[in-house]
Short mmCIF file of C-alpha atoms (C1' of nucleotides) in Angstrom, two decimals:
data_model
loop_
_atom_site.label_atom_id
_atom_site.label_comp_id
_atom_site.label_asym_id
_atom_site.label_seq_id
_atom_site.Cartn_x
_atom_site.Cartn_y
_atom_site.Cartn_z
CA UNK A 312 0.00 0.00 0.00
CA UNK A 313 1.78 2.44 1.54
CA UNK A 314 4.33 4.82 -0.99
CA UNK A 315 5.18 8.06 -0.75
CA UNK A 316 2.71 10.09 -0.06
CA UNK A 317 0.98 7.99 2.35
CA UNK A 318 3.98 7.77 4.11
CA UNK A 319 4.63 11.08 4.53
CA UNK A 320 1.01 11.95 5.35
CA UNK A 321 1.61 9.66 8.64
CA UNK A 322 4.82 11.39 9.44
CA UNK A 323 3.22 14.63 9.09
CA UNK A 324 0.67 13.50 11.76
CA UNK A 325 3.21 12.16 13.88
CA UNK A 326 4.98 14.57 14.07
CA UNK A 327 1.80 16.58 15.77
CA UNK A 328 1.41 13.60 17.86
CA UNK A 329 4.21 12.26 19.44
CA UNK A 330 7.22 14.14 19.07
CA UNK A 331 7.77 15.23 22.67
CA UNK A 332 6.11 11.89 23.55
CA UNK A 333 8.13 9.68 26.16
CA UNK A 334 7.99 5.35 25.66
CA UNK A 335 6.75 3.76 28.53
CA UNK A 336 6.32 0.51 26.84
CA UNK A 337 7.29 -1.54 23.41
CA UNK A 338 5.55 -4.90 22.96
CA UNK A 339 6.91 -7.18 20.04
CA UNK A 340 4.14 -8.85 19.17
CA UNK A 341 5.48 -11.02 16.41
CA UNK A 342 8.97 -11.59 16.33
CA UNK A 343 10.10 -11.68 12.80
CA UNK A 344 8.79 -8.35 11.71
CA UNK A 345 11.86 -7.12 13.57
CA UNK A 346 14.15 -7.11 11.20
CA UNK A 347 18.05 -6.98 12.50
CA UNK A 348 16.60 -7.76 16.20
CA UNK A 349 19.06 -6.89 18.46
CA UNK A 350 18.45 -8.05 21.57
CA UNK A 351 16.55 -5.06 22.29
CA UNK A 352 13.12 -2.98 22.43
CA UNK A 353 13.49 -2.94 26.18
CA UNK A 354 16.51 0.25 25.90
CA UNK A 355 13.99 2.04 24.62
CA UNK A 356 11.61 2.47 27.27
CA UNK A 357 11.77 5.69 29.16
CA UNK A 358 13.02 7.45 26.14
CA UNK A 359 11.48 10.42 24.14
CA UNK A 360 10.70 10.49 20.71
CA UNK A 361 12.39 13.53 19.49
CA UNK A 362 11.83 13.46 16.00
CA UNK A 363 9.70 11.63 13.08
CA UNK A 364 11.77 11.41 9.65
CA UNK A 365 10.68 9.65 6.16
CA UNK A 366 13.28 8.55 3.22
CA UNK A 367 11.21 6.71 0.52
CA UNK A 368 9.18 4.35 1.93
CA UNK A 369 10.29 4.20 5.38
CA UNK A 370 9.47 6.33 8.10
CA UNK A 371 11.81 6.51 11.53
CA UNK A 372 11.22 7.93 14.31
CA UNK A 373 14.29 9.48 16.18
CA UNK A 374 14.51 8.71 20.49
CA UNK A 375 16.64 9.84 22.86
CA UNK A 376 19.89 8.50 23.13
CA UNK A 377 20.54 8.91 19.62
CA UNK A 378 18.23 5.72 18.95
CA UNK A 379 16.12 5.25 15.57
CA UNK A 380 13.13 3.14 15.22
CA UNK A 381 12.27 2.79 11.60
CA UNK A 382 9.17 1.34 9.89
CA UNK A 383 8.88 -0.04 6.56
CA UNK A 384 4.84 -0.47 5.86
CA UNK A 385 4.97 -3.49 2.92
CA UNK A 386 1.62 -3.38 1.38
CA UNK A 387 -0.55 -3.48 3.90
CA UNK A 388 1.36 -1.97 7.11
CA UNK A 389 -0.92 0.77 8.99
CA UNK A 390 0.97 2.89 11.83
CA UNK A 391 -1.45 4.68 13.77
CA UNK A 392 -1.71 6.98 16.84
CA UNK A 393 -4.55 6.72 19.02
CA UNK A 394 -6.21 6.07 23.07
CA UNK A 395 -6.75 3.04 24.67
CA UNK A 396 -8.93 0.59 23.10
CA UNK A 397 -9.77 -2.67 21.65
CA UNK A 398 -6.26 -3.63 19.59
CA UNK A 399 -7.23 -4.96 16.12
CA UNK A 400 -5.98 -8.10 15.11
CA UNK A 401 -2.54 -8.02 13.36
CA UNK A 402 -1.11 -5.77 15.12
CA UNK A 403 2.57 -6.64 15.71
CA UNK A 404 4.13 -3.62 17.58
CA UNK A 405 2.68 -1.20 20.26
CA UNK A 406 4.36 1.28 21.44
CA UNK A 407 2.41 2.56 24.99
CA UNK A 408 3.51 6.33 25.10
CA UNK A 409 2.72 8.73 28.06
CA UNK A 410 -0.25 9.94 25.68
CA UNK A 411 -1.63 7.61 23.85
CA UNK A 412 -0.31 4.48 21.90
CA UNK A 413 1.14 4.36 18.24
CA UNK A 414 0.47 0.75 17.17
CA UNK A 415 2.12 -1.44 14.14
CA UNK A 416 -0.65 -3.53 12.33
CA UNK A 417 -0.35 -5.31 9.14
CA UNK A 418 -2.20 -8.63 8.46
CA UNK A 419 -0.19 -9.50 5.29
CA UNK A 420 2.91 -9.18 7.68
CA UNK A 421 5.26 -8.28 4.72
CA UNK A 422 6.21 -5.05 6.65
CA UNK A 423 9.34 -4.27 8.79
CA UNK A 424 10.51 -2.68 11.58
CA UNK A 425 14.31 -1.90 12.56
CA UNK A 426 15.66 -0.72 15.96
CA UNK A 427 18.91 0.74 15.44
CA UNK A 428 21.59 4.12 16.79
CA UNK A 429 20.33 6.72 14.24
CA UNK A 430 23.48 6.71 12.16
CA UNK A 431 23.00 3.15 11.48
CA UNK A 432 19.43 3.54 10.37
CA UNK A 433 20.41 6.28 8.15
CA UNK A 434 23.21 4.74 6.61
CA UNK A 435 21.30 1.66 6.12
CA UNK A 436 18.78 3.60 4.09
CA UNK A 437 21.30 6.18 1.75
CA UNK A 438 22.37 2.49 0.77
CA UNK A 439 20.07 1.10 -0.21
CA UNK A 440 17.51 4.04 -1.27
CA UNK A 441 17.70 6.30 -4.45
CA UNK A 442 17.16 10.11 -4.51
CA UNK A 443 13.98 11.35 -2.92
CA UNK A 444 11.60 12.53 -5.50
CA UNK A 445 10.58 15.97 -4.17
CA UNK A 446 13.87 16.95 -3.57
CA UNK A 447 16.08 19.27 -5.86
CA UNK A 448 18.49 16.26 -6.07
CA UNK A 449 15.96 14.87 -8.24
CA UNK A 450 16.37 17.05 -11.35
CA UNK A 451 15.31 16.30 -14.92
CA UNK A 452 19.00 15.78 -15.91
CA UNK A 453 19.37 13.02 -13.01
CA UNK A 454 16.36 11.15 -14.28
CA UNK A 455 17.45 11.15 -17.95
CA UNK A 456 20.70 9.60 -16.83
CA UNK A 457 19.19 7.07 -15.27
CA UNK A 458 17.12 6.37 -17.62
CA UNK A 459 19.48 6.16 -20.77
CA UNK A 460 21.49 3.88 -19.08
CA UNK A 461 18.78 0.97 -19.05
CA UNK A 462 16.67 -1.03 -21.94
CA UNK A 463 14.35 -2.50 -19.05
CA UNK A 464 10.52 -0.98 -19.47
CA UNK A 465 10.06 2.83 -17.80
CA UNK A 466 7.93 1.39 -15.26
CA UNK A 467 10.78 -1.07 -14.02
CA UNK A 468 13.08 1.99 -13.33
CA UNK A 469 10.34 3.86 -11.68
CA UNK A 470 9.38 1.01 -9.61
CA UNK A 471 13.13 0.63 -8.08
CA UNK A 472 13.69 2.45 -5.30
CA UNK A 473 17.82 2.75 -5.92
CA UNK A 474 16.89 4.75 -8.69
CA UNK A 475 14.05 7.12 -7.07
CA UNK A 476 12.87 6.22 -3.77
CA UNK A 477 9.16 5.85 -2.86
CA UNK A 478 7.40 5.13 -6.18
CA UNK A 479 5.15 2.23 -6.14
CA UNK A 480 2.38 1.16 -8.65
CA UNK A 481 -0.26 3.34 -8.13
CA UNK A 482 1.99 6.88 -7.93
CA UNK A 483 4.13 5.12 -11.18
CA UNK A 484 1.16 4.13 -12.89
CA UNK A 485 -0.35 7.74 -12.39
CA UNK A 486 2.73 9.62 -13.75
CA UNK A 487 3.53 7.86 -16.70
CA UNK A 488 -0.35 8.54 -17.98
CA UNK A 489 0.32 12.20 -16.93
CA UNK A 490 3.48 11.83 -18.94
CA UNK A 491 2.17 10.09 -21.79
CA UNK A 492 4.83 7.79 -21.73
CA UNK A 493 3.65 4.24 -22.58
CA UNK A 494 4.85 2.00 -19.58
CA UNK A 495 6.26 -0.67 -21.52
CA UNK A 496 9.22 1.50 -23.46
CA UNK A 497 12.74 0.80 -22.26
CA UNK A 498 14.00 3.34 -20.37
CA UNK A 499 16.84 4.64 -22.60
CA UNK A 500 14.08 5.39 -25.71
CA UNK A 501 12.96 8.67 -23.68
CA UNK A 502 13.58 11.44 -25.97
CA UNK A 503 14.53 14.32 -23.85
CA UNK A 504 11.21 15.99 -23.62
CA UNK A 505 9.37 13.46 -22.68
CA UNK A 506 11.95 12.79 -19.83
CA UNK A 507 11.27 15.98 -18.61
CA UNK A 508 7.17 15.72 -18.97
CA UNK A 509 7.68 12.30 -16.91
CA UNK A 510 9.93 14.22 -14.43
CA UNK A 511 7.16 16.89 -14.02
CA UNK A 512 4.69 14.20 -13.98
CA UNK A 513 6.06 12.44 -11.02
CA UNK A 514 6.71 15.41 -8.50
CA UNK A 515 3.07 16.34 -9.39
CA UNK A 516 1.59 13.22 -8.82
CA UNK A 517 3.01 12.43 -5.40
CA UNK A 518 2.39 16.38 -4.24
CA UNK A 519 -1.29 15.97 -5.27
CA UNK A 520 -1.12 12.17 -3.18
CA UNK A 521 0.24 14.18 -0.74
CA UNK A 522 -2.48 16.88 -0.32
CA UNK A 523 -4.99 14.17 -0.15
CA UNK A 524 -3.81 12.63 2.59
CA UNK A 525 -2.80 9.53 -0.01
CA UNK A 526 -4.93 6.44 -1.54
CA UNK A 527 -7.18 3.80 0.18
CA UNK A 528 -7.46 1.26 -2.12
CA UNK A 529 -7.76 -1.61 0.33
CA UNK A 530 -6.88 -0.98 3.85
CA UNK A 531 -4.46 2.15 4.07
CA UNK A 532 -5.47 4.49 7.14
CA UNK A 533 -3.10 7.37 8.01
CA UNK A 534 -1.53 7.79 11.10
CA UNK A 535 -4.96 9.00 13.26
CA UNK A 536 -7.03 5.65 11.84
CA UNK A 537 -8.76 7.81 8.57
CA UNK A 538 -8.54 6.72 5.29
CA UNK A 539 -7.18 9.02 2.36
CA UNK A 540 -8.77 10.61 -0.73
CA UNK A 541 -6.64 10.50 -3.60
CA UNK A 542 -8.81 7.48 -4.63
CA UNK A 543 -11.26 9.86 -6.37
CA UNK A 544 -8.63 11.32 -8.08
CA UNK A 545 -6.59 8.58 -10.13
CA UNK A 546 -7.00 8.35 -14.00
CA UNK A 547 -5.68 4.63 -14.55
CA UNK A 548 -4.77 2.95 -11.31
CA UNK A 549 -7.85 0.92 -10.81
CA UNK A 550 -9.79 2.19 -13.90
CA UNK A 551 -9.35 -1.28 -15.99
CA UNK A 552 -11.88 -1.18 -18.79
CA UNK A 553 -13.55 1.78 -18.13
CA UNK A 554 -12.56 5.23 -20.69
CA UNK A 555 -9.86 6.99 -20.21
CA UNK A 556 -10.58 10.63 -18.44
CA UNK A 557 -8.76 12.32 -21.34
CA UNK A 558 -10.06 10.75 -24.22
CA UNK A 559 -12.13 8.29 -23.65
CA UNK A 560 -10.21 5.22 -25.12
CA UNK A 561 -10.71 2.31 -22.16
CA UNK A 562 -8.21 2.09 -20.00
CA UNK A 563 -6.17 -0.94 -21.11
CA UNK A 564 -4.92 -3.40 -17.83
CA UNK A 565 -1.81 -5.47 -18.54
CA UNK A 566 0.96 -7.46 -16.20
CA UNK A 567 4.41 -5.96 -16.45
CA UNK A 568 7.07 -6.62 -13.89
CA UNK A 569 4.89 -8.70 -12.33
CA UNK A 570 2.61 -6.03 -11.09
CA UNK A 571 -1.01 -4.71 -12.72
CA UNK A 572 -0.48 -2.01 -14.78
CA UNK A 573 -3.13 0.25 -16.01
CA UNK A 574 -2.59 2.89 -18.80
CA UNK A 575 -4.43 4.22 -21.87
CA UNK A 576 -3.45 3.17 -25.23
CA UNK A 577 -4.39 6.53 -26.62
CA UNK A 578 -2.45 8.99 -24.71
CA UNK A 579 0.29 6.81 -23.39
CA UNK A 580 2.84 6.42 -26.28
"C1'" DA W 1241 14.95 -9.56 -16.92
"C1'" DG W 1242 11.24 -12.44 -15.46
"C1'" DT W 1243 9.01 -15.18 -11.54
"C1'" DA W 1244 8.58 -17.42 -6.97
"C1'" DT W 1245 8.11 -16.22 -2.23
"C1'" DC W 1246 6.80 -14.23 2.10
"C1'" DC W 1247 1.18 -13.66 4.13
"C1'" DT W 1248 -4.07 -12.81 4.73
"C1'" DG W 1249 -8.55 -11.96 3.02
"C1'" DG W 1250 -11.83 -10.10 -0.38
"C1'" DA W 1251 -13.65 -10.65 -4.93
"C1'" DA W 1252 -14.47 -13.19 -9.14
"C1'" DT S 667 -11.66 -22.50 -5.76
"C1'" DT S 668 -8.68 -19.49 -7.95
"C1'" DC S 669 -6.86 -14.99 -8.55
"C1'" DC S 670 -5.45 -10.75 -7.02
"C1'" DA S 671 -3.49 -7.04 -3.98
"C1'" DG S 672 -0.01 0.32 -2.30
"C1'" DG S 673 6.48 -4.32 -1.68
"C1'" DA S 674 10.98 -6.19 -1.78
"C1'" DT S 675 14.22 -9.86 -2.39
"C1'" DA S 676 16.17 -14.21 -3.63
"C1'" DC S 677 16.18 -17.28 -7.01
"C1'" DT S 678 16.59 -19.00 -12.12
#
DNA sequence: AGTATCCTGGAA
DNA sequence: TTCCAGGATACT
């Protein structure tokens, strides 16, 4: 589920909510969704959170101590902030905070959760993660380079996170229609202008994810339980067989890189 | 560069 | 009952 914007739509929230916030408790309720367990949860009881932080996909959230907690969502990962209550089922982390509780839930249990010192966490993501998106780092120029240098379809590139970090298949799907770039052409057949369109594309796309609080497909929720509106706002993701917004040409629903990909035959070229 | 795999549950 | 799903990785 969770890319970009939904992402940083929860760490916008958090932010409001528990920076400030001090750990009084950290329950592991299933073991393997902590990922390079260290012994320990335990050191981090008593300690504030003092910051919360996103890079792609992930989202960490910074304690005292110098100690970094970091999230990754998978596809079905929820991280919310909230009172006491019932806990839904799947729920594999809580964290009991003087206010409230921020719990981990995800019943397809592909999402992770690393407990490291902050410098490790952050080093362990500049490996491994590409340049974020809405950053000047990510200029036209960078994505044509990229791009040139690989035969593999558009959407492949997009869709790795070395390359740009926090695309996934609804936000990739989304800017190559606004692009008009047909998802199947390898990467290095951009001309120029079209790199730039799809560069444009992409920053717009996730801004506009962004402003609606992200997409609920299935079961995303942001970080205070609600789910987001940028449902009513996609052209192809999920439009399979119904006409395209633009011109009215169905929307055409094909597998490529082993993912559903929607895009219109028309306008995508 | 494709595809099997980790999981659960809703829809076809 | 089978297929499919906002992801990532470990294989052929």
């Amino acid at each position: 589920m969770p890319e970009l914007p939904e992402v940083e739509t929860i760490r916008r929230q958090l932010v409001e909510k528990v920076v400030g916030a001090r750990i009084k408790k950290v329950e592991v309720r299933l073991a393997k969704v902590m990922k390079n367990s260290t012994s320990g949860t335990e050191l981090l009881e008593g300690k504030a959170i003092t910051g919360v932080f996103r890079r792609g996909k992930w989202l960490w959230l910074a304690l005292e101590g110098d100690w970094a907690l970091a999230f990754h969502l998978g596809m079905t990962g929820q991280l919310v902030w909230e009172g006491k209550g019932e806990l839904p089922p799947h729920t594999h982390l809580l964290i009991e905070l003087d206010r409230g509780r921020l719990r981990f839930t995800d019943f397809r249990q592909f999402g992770r959760v690393r407990l490291g010192k902050s410098k490790e966490i952050r080093d362990y993501l500049e490996e491994k993660l590409g340049p974020e998106p809405l950053s000047p780092i990510f200029s036209a120029s960078y994505l044509e380079n990229v791009l040139a240098k690989s035969r593999r379809p558009v959407k492949a590139l997009l869709l790795d996170q070395k390359a740009v970090a926090g695309l996934g298949n609804i936000y990739t799907d989304e800017a190559l229609f606004l692009a008009g770039i047909d998802p199947r052409r390898p990467a290095c057949t951009l001309a120029e202008d079209e790199v730039k369109k799809l560069h444009e594309a992409i920053q717009k796309v996730l801004a506009e994810g962004i402003a609606h609080r992200g997409t609920s497909i299935r079961n995303y929720v942001d970080a205070t339980g609600v789910a987001g509106e940028h449902g009513l706002f996609l052209h192809v993701y999920g439009r399979g067989g119904q006409p395209c917004l633009r011109c009215g040409t169905l929307i055409k629903k094909i597998k490529l890189c082993g993912r559903g990909t929607h895009f219109c035959p028309h306008c995508q070229r």
